[in-house]
PDB file of C-alpha atoms in Angstrom:
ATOM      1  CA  UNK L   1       0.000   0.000   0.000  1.00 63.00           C
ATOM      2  CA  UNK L   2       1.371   3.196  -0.623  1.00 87.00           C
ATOM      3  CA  UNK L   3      -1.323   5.593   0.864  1.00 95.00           C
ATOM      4  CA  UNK L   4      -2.585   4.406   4.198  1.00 96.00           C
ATOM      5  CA  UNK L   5      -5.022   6.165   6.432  1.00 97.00           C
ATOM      6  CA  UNK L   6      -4.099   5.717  10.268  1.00 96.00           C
ATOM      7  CA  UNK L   7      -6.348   6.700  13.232  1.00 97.00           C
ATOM      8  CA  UNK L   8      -5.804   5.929  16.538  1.00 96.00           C
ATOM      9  CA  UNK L   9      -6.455   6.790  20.417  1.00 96.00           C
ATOM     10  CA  UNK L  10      -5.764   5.802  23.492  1.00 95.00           C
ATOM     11  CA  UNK L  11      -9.774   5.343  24.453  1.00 96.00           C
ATOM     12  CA  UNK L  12     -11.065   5.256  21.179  1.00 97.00           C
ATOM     13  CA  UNK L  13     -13.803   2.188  20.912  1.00 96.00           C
ATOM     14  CA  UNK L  14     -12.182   1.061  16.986  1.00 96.00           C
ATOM     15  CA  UNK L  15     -14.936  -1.598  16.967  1.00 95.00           C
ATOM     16  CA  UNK L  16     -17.986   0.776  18.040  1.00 96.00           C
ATOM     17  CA  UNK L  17     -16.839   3.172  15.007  1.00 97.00           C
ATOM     18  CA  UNK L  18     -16.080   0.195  12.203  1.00 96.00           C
ATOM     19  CA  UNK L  19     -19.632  -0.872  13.219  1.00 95.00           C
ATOM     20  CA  UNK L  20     -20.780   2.879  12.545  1.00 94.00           C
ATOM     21  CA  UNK L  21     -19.154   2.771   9.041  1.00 94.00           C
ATOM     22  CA  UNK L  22     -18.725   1.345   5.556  1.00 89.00           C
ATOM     23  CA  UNK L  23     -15.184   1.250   5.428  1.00 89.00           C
ATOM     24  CA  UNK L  24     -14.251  -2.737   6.378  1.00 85.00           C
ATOM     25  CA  UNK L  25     -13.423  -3.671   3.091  1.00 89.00           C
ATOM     26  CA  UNK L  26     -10.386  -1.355   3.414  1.00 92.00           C
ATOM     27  CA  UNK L  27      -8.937  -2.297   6.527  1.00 92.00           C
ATOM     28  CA  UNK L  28      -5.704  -3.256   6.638  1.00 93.00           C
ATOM     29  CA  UNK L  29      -4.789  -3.771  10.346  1.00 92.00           C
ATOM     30  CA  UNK L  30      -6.738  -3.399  13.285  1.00 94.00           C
ATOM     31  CA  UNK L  31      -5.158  -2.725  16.961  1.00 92.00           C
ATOM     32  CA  UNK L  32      -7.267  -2.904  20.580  1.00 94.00           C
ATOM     33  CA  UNK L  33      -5.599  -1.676  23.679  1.00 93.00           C
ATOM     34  CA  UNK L  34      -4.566  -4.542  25.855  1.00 90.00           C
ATOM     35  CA  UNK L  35      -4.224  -7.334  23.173  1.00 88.00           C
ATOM     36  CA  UNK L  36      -1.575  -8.459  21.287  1.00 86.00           C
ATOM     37  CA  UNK L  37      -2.248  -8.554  17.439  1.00 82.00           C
ATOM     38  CA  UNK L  38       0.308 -11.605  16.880  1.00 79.00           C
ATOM     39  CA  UNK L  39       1.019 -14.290  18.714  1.00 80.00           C
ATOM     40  CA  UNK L  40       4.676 -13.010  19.015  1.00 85.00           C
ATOM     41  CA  UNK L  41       4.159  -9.223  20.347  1.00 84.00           C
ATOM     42  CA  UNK L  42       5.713  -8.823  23.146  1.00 87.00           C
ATOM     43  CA  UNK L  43       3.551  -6.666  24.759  1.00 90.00           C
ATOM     44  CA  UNK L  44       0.080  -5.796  24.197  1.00 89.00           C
ATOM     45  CA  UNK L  45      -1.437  -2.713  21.852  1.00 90.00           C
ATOM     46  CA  UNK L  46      -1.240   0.776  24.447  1.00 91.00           C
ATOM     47  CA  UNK L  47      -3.828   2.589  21.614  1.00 93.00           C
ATOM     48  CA  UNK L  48      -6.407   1.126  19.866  1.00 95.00           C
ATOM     49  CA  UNK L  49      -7.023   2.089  16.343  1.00 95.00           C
ATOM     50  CA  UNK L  50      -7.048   0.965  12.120  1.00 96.00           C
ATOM     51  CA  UNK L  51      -5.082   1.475   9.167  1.00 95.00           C
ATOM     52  CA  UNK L  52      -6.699   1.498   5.739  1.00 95.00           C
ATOM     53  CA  UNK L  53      -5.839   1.248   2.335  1.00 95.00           C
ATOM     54  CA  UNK L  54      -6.652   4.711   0.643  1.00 97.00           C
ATOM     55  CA  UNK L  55      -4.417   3.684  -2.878  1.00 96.00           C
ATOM     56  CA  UNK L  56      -2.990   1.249  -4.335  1.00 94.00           C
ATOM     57  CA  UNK L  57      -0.780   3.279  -6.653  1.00 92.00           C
ATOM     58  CA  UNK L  58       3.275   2.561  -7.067  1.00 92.00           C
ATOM     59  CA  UNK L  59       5.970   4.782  -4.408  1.00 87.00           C
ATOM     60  CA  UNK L  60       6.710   6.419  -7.823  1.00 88.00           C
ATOM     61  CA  UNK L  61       3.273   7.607  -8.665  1.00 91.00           C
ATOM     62  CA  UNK L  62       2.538  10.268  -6.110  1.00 91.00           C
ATOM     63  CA  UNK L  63       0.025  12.068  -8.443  1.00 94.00           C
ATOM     64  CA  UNK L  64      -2.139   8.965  -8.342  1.00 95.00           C
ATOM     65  CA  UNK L  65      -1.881   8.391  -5.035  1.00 96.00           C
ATOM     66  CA  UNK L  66      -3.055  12.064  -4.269  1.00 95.00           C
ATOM     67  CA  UNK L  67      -5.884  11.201  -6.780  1.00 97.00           C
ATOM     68  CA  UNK L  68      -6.677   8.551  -4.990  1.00 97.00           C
ATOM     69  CA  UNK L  69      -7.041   9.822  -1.836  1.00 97.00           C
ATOM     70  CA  UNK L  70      -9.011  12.914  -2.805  1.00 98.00           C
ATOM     71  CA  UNK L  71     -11.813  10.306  -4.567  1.00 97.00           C
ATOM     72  CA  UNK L  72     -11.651   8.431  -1.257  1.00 97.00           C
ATOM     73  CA  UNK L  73     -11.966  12.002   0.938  1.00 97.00           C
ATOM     74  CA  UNK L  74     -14.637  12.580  -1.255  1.00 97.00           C
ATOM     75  CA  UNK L  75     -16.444   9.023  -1.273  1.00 96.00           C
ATOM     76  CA  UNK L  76     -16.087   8.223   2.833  1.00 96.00           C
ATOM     77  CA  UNK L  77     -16.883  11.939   3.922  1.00 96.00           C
ATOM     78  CA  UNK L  78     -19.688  11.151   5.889  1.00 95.00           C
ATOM     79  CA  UNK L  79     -17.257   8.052   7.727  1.00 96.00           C
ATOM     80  CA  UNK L  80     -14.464  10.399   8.039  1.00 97.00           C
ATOM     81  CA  UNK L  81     -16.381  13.224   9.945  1.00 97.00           C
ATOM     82  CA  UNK L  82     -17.845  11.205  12.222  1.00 97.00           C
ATOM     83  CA  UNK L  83     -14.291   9.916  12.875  1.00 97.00           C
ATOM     84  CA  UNK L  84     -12.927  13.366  13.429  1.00 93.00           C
ATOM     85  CA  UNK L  85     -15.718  13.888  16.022  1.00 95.00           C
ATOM     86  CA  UNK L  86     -15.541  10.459  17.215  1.00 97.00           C
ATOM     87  CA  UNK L  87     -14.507  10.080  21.412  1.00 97.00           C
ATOM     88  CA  UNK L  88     -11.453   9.168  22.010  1.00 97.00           C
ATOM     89  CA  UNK L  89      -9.488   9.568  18.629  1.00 97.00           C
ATOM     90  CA  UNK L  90      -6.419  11.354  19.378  1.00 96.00           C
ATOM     91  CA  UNK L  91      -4.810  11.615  15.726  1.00 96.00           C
ATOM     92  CA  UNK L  92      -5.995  10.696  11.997  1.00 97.00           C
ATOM     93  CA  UNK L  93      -3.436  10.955   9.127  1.00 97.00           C
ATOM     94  CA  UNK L  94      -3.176   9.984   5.643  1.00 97.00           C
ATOM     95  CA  UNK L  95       0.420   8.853   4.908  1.00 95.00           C
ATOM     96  CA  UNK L  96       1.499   8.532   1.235  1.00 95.00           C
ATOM     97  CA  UNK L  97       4.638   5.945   0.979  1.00 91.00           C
ATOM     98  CA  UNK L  98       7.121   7.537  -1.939  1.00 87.00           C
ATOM     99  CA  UNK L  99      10.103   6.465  -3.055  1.00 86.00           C
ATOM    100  CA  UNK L 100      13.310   8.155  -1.838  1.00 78.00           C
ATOM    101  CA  UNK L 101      14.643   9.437  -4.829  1.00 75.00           C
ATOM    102  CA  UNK L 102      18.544   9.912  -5.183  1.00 78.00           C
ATOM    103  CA  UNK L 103      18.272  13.648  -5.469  1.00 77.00           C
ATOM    104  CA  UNK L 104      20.052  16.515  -3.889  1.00 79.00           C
ATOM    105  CA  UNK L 105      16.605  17.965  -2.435  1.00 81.00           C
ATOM    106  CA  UNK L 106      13.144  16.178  -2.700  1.00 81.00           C
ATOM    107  CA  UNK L 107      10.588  17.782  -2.769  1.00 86.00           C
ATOM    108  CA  UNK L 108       7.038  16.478  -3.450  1.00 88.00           C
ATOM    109  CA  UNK L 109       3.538  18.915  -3.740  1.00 92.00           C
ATOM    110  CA  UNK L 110       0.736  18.267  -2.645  1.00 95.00           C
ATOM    111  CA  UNK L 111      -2.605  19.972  -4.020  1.00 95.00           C
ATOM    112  CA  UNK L 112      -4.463  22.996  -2.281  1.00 97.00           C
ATOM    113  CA  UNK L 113      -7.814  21.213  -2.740  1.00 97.00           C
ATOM    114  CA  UNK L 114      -6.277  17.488  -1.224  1.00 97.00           C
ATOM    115  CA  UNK L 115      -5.047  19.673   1.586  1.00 97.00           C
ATOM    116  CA  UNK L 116      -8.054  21.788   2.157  1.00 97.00           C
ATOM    117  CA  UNK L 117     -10.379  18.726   2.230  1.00 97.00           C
ATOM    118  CA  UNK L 118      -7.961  17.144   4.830  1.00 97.00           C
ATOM    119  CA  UNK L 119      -7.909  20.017   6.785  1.00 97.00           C
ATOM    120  CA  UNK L 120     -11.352  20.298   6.997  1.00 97.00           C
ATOM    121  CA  UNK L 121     -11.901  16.583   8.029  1.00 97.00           C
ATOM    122  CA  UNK L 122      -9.103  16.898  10.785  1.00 97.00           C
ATOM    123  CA  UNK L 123      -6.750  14.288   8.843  1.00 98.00           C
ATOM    124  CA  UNK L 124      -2.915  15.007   9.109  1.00 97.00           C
ATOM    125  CA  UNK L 125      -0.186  14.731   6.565  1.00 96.00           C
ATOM    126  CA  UNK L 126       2.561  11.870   6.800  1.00 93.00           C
ATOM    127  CA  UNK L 127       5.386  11.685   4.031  1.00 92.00           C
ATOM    128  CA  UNK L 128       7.267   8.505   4.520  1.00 89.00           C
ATOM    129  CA  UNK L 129      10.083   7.415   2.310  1.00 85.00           C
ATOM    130  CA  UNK L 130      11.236   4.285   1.230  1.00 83.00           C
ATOM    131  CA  UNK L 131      14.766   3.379  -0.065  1.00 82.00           C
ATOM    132  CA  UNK L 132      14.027   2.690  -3.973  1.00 76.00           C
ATOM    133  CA  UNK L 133      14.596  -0.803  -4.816  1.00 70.00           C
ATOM    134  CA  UNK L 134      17.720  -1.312  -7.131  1.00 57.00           C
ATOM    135  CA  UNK L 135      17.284  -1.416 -10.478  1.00 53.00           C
ATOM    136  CA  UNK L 136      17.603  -4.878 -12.856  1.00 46.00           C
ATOM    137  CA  UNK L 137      20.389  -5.754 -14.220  1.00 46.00           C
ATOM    138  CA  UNK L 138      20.942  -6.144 -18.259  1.00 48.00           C
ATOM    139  CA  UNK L 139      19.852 -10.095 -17.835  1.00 43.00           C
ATOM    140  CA  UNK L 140      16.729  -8.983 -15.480  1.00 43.00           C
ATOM    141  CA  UNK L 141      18.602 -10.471 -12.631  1.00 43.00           C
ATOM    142  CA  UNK L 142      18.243  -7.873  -9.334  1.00 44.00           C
ATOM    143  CA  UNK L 143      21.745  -9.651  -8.107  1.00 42.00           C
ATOM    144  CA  UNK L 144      24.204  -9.722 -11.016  1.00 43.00           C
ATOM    145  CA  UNK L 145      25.566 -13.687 -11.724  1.00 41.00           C
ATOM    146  CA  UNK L 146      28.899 -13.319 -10.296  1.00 45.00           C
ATOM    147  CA  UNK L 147      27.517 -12.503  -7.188  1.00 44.00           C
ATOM    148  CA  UNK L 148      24.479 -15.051  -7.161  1.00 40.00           C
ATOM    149  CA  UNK L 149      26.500 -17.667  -5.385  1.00 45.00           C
ATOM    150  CA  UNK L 150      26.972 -15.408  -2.964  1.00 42.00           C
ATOM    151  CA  UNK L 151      23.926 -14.255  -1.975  1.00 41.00           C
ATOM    152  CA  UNK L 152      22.109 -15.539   1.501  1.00 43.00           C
TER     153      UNK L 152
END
């Protein structure tokens, strides 16, 4: 996923708002204070919460993930203000995964209406990079053949 919508709150009741909403299909993860949500967590969830997939588009394609997420603003509007109202719901973001380009400054815009709507529905703005994966070699091969054998 590259844009993922995270809310979350110390005393917010995730399962009396997903019950309030159409948005299941979407979910990703859900987390409930005081349970683990694998077997091997060491300790259990101190917030309760959801992430959701808002798009599906490529780290490289930041224009389609903001397209995305404005036609999913724009769908769940209804879902999203009672979310920003909803007790106990400390922080709601949108976080668009891009690639980490190999660039002396990055810099990425994001549109006044994308923003606006946000604002308006109380949603914050994450940026998170990702290393970019390594390009293929002439043979398609992501390690080159001399080094094959050595790979784990």
């Amino acid at each position: 996923m590259s844009c993922v919508l995270r809310a979350y709150g110390s005393e917010f009741d995730v399962d009396r708002y997903l019950a309030q909403v159409e948005l299941t299909e979407l979910l990703i993860i859900v987390r409930r204070k005081g349970l683990r949500r694998y077997e091997r967590q060491e300790n259990p969830d101190t917030i309760s919460g959801f992430n959701l997939t808002v798009s599906e588009a490529e780290f490289t394609d930041l224009d389609g993930q903001q397209a995305d997420a404005l036609a999913f603003l724009k769908k769940y509007e209804r879902e999203l203000e009672l979310l920003a109202a909803f007790p106990g719901v400390q922080d709601v973001v949108l976080d668009f995964g891009i690639e980490d380009r190999d660039v002396a400054a990055q810099a990425d815009y994001f549109s006044p209406e994308l923003l606006g709507r946000m604002g308006r529905l109380n949603i914050g703005l994450v940026v998170s990079r990702y290393p970019r994966d390594e390009p293929p070699t002439e043979t398609g091969d992501l390690i080159p053949s001399e080094d094959r054998d050595r790979s784990p």
